[in-house]
Short mmCIF file of C-alpha atoms and ligand atoms in Angstrom, two decimals:
data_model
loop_
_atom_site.label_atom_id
_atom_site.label_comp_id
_atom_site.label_asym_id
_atom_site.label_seq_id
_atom_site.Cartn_x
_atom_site.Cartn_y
_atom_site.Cartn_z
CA UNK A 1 -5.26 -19.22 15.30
CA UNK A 2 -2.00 -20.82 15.60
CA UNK A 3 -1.86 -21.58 12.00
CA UNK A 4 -1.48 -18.00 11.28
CA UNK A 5 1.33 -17.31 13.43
CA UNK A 6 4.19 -16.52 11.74
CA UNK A 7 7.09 -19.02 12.70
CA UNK A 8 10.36 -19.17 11.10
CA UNK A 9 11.15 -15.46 9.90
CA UNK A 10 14.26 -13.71 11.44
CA UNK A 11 14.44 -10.16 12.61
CA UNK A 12 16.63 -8.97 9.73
CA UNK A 13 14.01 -9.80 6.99
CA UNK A 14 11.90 -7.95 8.74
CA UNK A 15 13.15 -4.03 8.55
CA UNK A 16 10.55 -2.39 6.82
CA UNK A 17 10.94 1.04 5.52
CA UNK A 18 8.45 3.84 5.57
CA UNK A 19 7.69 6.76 3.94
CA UNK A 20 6.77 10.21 4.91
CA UNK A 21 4.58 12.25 2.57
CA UNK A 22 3.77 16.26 3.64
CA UNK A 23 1.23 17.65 1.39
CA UNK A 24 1.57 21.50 2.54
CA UNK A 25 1.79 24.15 -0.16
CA UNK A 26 4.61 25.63 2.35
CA UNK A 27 7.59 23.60 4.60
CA UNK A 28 5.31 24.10 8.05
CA UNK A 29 3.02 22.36 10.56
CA UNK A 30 2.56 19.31 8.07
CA UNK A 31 6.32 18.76 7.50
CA UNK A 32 7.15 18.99 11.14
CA UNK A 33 4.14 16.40 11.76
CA UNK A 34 5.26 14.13 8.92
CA UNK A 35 9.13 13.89 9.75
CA UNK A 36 8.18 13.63 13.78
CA UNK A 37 6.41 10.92 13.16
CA UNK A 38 8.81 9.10 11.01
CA UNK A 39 11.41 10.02 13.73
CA UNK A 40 9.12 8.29 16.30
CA UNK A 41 8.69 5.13 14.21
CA UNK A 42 12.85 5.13 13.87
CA UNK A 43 13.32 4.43 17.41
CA UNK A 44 11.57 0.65 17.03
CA UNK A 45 13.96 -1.94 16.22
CA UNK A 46 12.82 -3.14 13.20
CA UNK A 47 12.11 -0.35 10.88
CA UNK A 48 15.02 -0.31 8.73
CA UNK A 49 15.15 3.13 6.76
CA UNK A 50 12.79 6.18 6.51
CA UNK A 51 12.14 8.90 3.65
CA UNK A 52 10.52 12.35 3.82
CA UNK A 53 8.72 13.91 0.55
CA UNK A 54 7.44 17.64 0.89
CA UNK A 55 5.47 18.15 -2.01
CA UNK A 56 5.44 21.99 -1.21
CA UNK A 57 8.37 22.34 -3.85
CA UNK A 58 7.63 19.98 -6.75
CA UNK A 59 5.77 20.23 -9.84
CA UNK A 60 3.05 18.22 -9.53
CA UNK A 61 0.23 18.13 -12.62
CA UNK A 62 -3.58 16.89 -12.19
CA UNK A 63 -4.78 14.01 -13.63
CA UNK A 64 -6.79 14.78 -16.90
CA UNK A 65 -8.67 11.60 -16.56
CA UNK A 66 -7.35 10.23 -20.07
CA UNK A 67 -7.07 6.50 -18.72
CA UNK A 68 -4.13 5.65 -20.56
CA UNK A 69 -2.00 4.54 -17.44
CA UNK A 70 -4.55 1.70 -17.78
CA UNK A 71 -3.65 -1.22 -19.91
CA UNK A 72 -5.13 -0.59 -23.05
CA UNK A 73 -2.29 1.76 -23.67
CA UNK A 74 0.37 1.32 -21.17
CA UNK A 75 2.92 -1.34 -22.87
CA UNK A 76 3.34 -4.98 -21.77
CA UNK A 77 6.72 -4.49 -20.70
CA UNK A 78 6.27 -1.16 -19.05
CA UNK A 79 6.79 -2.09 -15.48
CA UNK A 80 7.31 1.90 -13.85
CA UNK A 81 4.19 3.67 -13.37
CA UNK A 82 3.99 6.41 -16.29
CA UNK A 83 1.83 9.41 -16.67
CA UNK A 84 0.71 10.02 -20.19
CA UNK A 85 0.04 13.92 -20.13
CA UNK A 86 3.18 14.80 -18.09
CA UNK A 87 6.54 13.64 -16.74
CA UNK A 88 5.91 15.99 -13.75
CA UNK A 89 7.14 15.07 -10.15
CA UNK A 90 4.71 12.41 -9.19
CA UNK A 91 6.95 10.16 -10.97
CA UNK A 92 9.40 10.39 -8.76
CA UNK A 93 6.84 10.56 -5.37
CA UNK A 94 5.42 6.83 -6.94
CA UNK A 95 8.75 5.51 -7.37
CA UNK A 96 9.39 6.45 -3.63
CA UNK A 97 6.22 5.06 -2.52
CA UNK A 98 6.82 1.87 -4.32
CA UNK A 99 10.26 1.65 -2.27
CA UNK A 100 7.96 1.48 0.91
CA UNK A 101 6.50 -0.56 3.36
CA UNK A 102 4.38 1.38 5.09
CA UNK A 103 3.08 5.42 4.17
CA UNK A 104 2.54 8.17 6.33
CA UNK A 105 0.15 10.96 3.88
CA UNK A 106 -0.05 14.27 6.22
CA UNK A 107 -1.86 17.04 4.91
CA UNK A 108 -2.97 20.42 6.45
CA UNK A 109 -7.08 21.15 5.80
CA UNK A 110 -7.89 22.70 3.00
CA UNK A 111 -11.37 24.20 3.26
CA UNK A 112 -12.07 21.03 5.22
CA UNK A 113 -10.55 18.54 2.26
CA UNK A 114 -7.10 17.45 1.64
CA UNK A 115 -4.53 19.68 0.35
CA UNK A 116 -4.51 19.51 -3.98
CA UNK A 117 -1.14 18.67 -4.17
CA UNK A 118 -1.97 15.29 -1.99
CA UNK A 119 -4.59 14.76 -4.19
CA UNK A 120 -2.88 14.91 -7.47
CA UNK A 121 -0.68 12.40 -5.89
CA UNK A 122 -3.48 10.35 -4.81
CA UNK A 123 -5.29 10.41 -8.01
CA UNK A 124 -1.79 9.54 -10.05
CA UNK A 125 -1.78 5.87 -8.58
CA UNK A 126 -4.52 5.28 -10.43
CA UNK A 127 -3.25 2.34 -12.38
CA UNK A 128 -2.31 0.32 -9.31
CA UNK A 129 -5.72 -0.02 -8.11
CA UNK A 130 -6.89 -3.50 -7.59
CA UNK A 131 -9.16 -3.39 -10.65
CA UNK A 132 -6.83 -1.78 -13.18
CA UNK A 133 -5.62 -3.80 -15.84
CA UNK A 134 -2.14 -3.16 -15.92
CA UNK A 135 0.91 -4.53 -15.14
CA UNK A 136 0.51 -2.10 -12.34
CA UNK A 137 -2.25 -3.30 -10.58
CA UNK A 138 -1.72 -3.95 -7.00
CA UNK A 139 1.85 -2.83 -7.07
CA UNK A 140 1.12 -0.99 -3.86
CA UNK A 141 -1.47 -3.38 -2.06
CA UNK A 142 -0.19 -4.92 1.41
CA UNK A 143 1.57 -1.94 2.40
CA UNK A 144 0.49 0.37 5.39
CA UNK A 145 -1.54 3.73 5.02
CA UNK A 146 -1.48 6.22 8.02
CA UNK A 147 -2.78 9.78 7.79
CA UNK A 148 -2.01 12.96 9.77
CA UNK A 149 -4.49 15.73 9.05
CA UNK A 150 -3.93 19.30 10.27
CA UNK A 151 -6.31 22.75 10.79
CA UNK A 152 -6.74 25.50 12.99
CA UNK A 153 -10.21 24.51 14.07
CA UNK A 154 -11.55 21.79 15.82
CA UNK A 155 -14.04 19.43 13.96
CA UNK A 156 -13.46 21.16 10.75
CA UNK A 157 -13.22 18.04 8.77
CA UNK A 158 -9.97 16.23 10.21
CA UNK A 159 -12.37 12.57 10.30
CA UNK A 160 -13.39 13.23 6.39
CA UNK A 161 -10.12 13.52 5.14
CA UNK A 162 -8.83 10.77 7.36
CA UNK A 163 -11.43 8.94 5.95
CA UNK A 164 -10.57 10.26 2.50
CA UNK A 165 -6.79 9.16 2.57
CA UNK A 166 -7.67 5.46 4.00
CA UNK A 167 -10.13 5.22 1.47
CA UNK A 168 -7.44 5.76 -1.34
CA UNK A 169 -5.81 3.00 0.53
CA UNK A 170 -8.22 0.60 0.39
CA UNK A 171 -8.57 1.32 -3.54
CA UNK A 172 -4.99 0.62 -3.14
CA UNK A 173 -5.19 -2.81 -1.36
CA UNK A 174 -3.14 -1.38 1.39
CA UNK A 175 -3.53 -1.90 5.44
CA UNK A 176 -5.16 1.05 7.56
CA UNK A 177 -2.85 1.62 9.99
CA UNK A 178 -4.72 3.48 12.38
CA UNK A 179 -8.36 5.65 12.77
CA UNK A 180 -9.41 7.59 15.66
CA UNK A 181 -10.77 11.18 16.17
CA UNK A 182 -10.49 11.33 20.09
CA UNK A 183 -8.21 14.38 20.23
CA UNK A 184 -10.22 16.26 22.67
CA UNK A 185 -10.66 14.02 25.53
CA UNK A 186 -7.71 13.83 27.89
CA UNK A 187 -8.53 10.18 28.38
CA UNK A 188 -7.02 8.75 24.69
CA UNK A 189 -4.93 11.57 23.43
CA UNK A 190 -2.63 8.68 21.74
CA UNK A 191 -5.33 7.96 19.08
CA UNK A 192 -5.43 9.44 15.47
CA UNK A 193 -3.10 11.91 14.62
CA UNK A 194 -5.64 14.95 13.95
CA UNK A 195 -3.75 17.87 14.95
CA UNK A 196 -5.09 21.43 15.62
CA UNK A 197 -3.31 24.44 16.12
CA UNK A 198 -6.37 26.52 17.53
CA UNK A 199 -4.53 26.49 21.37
CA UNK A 200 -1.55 28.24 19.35
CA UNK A 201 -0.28 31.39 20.92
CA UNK A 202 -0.95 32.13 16.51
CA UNK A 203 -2.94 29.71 14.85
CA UNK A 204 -1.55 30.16 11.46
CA UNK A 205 2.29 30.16 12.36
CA UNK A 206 4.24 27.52 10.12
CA UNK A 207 4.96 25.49 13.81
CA UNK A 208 1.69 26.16 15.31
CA UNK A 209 0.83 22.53 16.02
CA UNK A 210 4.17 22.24 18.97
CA UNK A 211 3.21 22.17 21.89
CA UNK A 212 6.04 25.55 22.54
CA UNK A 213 3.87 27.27 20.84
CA UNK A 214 0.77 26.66 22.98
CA UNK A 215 -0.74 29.94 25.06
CA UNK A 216 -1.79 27.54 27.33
CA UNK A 217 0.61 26.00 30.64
CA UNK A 218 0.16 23.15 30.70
CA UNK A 219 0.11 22.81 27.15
CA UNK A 220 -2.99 21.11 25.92
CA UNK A 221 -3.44 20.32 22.09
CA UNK A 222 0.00 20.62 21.39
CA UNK A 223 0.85 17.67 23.53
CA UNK A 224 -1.78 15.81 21.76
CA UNK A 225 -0.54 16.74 18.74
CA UNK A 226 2.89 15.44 19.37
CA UNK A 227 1.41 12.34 21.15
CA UNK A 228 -0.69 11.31 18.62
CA UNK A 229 1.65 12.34 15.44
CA UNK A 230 4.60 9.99 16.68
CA UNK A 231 1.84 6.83 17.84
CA UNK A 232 0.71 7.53 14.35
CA UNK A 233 4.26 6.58 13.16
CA UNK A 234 4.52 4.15 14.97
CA UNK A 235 0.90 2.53 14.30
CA UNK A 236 2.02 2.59 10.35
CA UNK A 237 5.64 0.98 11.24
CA UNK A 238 3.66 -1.79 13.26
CA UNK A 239 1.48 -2.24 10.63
CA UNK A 240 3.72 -2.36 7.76
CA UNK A 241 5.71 -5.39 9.47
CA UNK A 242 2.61 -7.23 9.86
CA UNK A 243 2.17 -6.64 6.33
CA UNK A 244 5.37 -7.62 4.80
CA UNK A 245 6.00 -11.08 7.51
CA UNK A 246 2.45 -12.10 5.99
CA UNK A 247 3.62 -11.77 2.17
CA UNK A 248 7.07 -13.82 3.29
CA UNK A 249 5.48 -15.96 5.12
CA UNK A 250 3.29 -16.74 1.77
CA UNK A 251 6.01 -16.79 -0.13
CA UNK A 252 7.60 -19.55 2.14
CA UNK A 253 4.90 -21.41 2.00
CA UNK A 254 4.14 -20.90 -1.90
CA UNK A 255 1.07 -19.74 -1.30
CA UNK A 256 -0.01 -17.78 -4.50
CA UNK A 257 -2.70 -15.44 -4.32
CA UNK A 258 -5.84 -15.46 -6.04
CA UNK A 259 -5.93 -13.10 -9.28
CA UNK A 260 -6.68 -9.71 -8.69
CA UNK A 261 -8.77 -9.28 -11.70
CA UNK A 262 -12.57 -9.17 -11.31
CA UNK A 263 -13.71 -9.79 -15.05
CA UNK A 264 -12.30 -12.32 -17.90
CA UNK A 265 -14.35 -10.62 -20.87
CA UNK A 266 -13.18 -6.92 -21.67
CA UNK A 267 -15.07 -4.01 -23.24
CA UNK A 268 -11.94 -1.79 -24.00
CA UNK A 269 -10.10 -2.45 -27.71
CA UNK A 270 -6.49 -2.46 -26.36
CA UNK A 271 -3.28 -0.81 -28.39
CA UNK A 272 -1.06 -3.55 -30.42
CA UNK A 273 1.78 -4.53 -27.53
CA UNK A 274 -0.18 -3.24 -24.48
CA UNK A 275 -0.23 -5.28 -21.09
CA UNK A 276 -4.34 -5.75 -22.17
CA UNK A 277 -3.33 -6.60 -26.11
CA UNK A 278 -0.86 -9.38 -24.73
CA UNK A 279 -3.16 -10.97 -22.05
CA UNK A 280 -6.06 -10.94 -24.89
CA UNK A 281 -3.03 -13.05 -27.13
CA UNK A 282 -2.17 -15.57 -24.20
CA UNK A 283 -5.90 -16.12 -23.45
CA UNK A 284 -6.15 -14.68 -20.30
CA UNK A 285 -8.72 -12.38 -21.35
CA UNK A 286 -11.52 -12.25 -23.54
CA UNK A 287 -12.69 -9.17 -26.04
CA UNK A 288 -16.51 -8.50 -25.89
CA UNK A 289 -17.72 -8.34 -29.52
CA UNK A 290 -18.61 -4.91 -29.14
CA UNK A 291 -15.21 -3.65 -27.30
CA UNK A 292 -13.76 -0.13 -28.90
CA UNK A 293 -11.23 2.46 -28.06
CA UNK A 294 -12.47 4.65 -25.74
CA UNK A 295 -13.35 8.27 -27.01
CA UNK A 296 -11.21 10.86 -25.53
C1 FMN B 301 -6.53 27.39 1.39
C2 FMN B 301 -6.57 27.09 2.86
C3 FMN B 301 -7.72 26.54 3.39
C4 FMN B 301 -7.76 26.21 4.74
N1 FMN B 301 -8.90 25.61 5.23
C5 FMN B 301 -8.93 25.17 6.52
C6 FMN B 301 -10.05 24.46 7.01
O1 FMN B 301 -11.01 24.19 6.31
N2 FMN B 301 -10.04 24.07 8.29
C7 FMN B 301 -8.98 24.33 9.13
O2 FMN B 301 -9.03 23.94 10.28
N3 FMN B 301 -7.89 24.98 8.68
C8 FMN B 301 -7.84 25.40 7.40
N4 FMN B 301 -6.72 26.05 6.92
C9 FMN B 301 -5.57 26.25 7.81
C10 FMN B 301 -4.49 25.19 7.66
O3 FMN B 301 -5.02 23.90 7.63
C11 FMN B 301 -3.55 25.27 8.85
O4 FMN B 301 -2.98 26.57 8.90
C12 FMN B 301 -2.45 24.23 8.81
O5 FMN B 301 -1.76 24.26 10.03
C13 FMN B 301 -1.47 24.51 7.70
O6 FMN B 301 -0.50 23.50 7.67
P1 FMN B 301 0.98 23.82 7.16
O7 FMN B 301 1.62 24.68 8.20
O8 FMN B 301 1.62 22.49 7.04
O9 FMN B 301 0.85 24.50 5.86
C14 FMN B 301 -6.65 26.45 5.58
C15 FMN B 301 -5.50 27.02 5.03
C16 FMN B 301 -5.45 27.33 3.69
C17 FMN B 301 -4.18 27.92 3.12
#
């Protein structure tokens, strides 16, 4: 173990910043969640800055699914993520969340799934998945992933979408920050941050999830809430500074790591100057006979 104890790196290389994400279709429970939790992550010494994204305001476009964020199209030298079918807002959310350390994604349930506008963000990082080749790839891997999720009901599919938004960040090669769905015992209200707002004096009120605006004294879920939105800021702040004192304490030791890319021969005919066309020049990658443009 003690060879993987990080030594020589000094507090001020360490800040790391985070990022607050609120995925509501109006300013309400989620933003208050998101930015309480960033507030609570603040207050430890060494996170450095935070940033707060509602996405209730933007203009934010689905993926069509055309691929061409992927390398066979996206040029060599193309280093900032682009969307092929629209220069919408997500451009400006990636930018932001390539700025980070460490993400916080809250989103209120939406018949018992994420929010769409989370999604569309979701599904826009595409090309930095750990298997897409593009200069891209793995542009957001080592950095943290934590999740609020909000509904008026209990059990109504808070652990699913948890589950949904770490899963993204595994795709992502990022660090779970923190799971746990314990929000009803009074034994670990810390863990998770699944909020509810069904102890509300009105469920559906825009600051339902405070624990003013519980009917009950003393106030149950809203505590909870508010307990387990700023540990979940805290959980991704803790977990972002593990990640970024392990990539400097790689890059100390030049300690390169091993390629991301799973295959060497390549079914996809790449564009003339895209990241693919270039690798295929230098070697790095072989053509199968067979390869062709995909039909779209
Ligand atoms: C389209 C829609 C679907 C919803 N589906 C669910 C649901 O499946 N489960 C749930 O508990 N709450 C559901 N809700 C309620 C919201 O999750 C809840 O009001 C949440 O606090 C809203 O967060 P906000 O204030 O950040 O918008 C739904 C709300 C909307 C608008």
């Amino acid at each position: 173990m003690e060879d993987l104890i990080v030594t020589d790196i000094k507090a001020d290389d360490l800040k790391v910043r985070l990022l607050g994400i609120a995925g509501s279709g109006r300013h309400g429970n989620t933003d208050l969640a998101v930015k309480l939790s960033l507030e609570a992550a603040l207050k430890e010494p060494f996170v450095g800055e935070t940033d707060f994204i509602s996405l209730a305001d933007l203009n934010l476009v689905p993926c069509k699914g055309c691929m061409k964020c992927w390398g066979w199209r996206a040029p060599a030298e193309d280093d900032e993520f682009k969307c092929y079918q629209s220069n919408d807002d997500s451009h400006m959310v990636i930018k932001k969340m390539k700025w980070a350390d460490g993400i916080i994604m809250g989103t209120p349930l939406y018949n018992g799934s994420a929010s769409s506008l989370l999604k569309i963000v979701m599904e826009k990082c595409h090309c930095f998945g750990h298997i897409s080749y593009t200069s891209n790839a793995g542009k957001l891997m080592h950095k943290a992933i934590g999740a609020i999720v909000i509904g008026i009901t209990d059990w109504s599919g808070h652990a699913l979408v948890h589950t949904d938004i770490m899963m993204w960040g595994l795709q992502m090669g990022m660090w779970g920050a923190r799971f746990g769905g314990t929000y009803y015992t009074d034994s670990r209200p810390h863990r998770g941050a699944m909020c509810t707002t069904v102890d509300a004096k009105n469920e559906l009120d825009i600051d339902a999830i405070l624990k003013e605006s519980d009917k009950y004294i003393p106030p149950l879920h809203g505590s909870m809430n508010m307990r387990g939105v700023r540990n979940m800021g805290r959980a991704t702040a803790i977990t972002a500074l593990r990640g970024k004192a392990a990539l400097i304490q790689l890059a100390r030791e030049d300690v390169k790591l091993p390629d991301l890319r799973p295959y060497k021969i390549y079914n996809i005919k790449p564009e003339p100057g895209s990241y693919l066309d270039e690798l295929v020049k230098k070697g790095e990658l072989e053509l199968a006979p067979d390869a062709r443009a995909p039909k779209l």
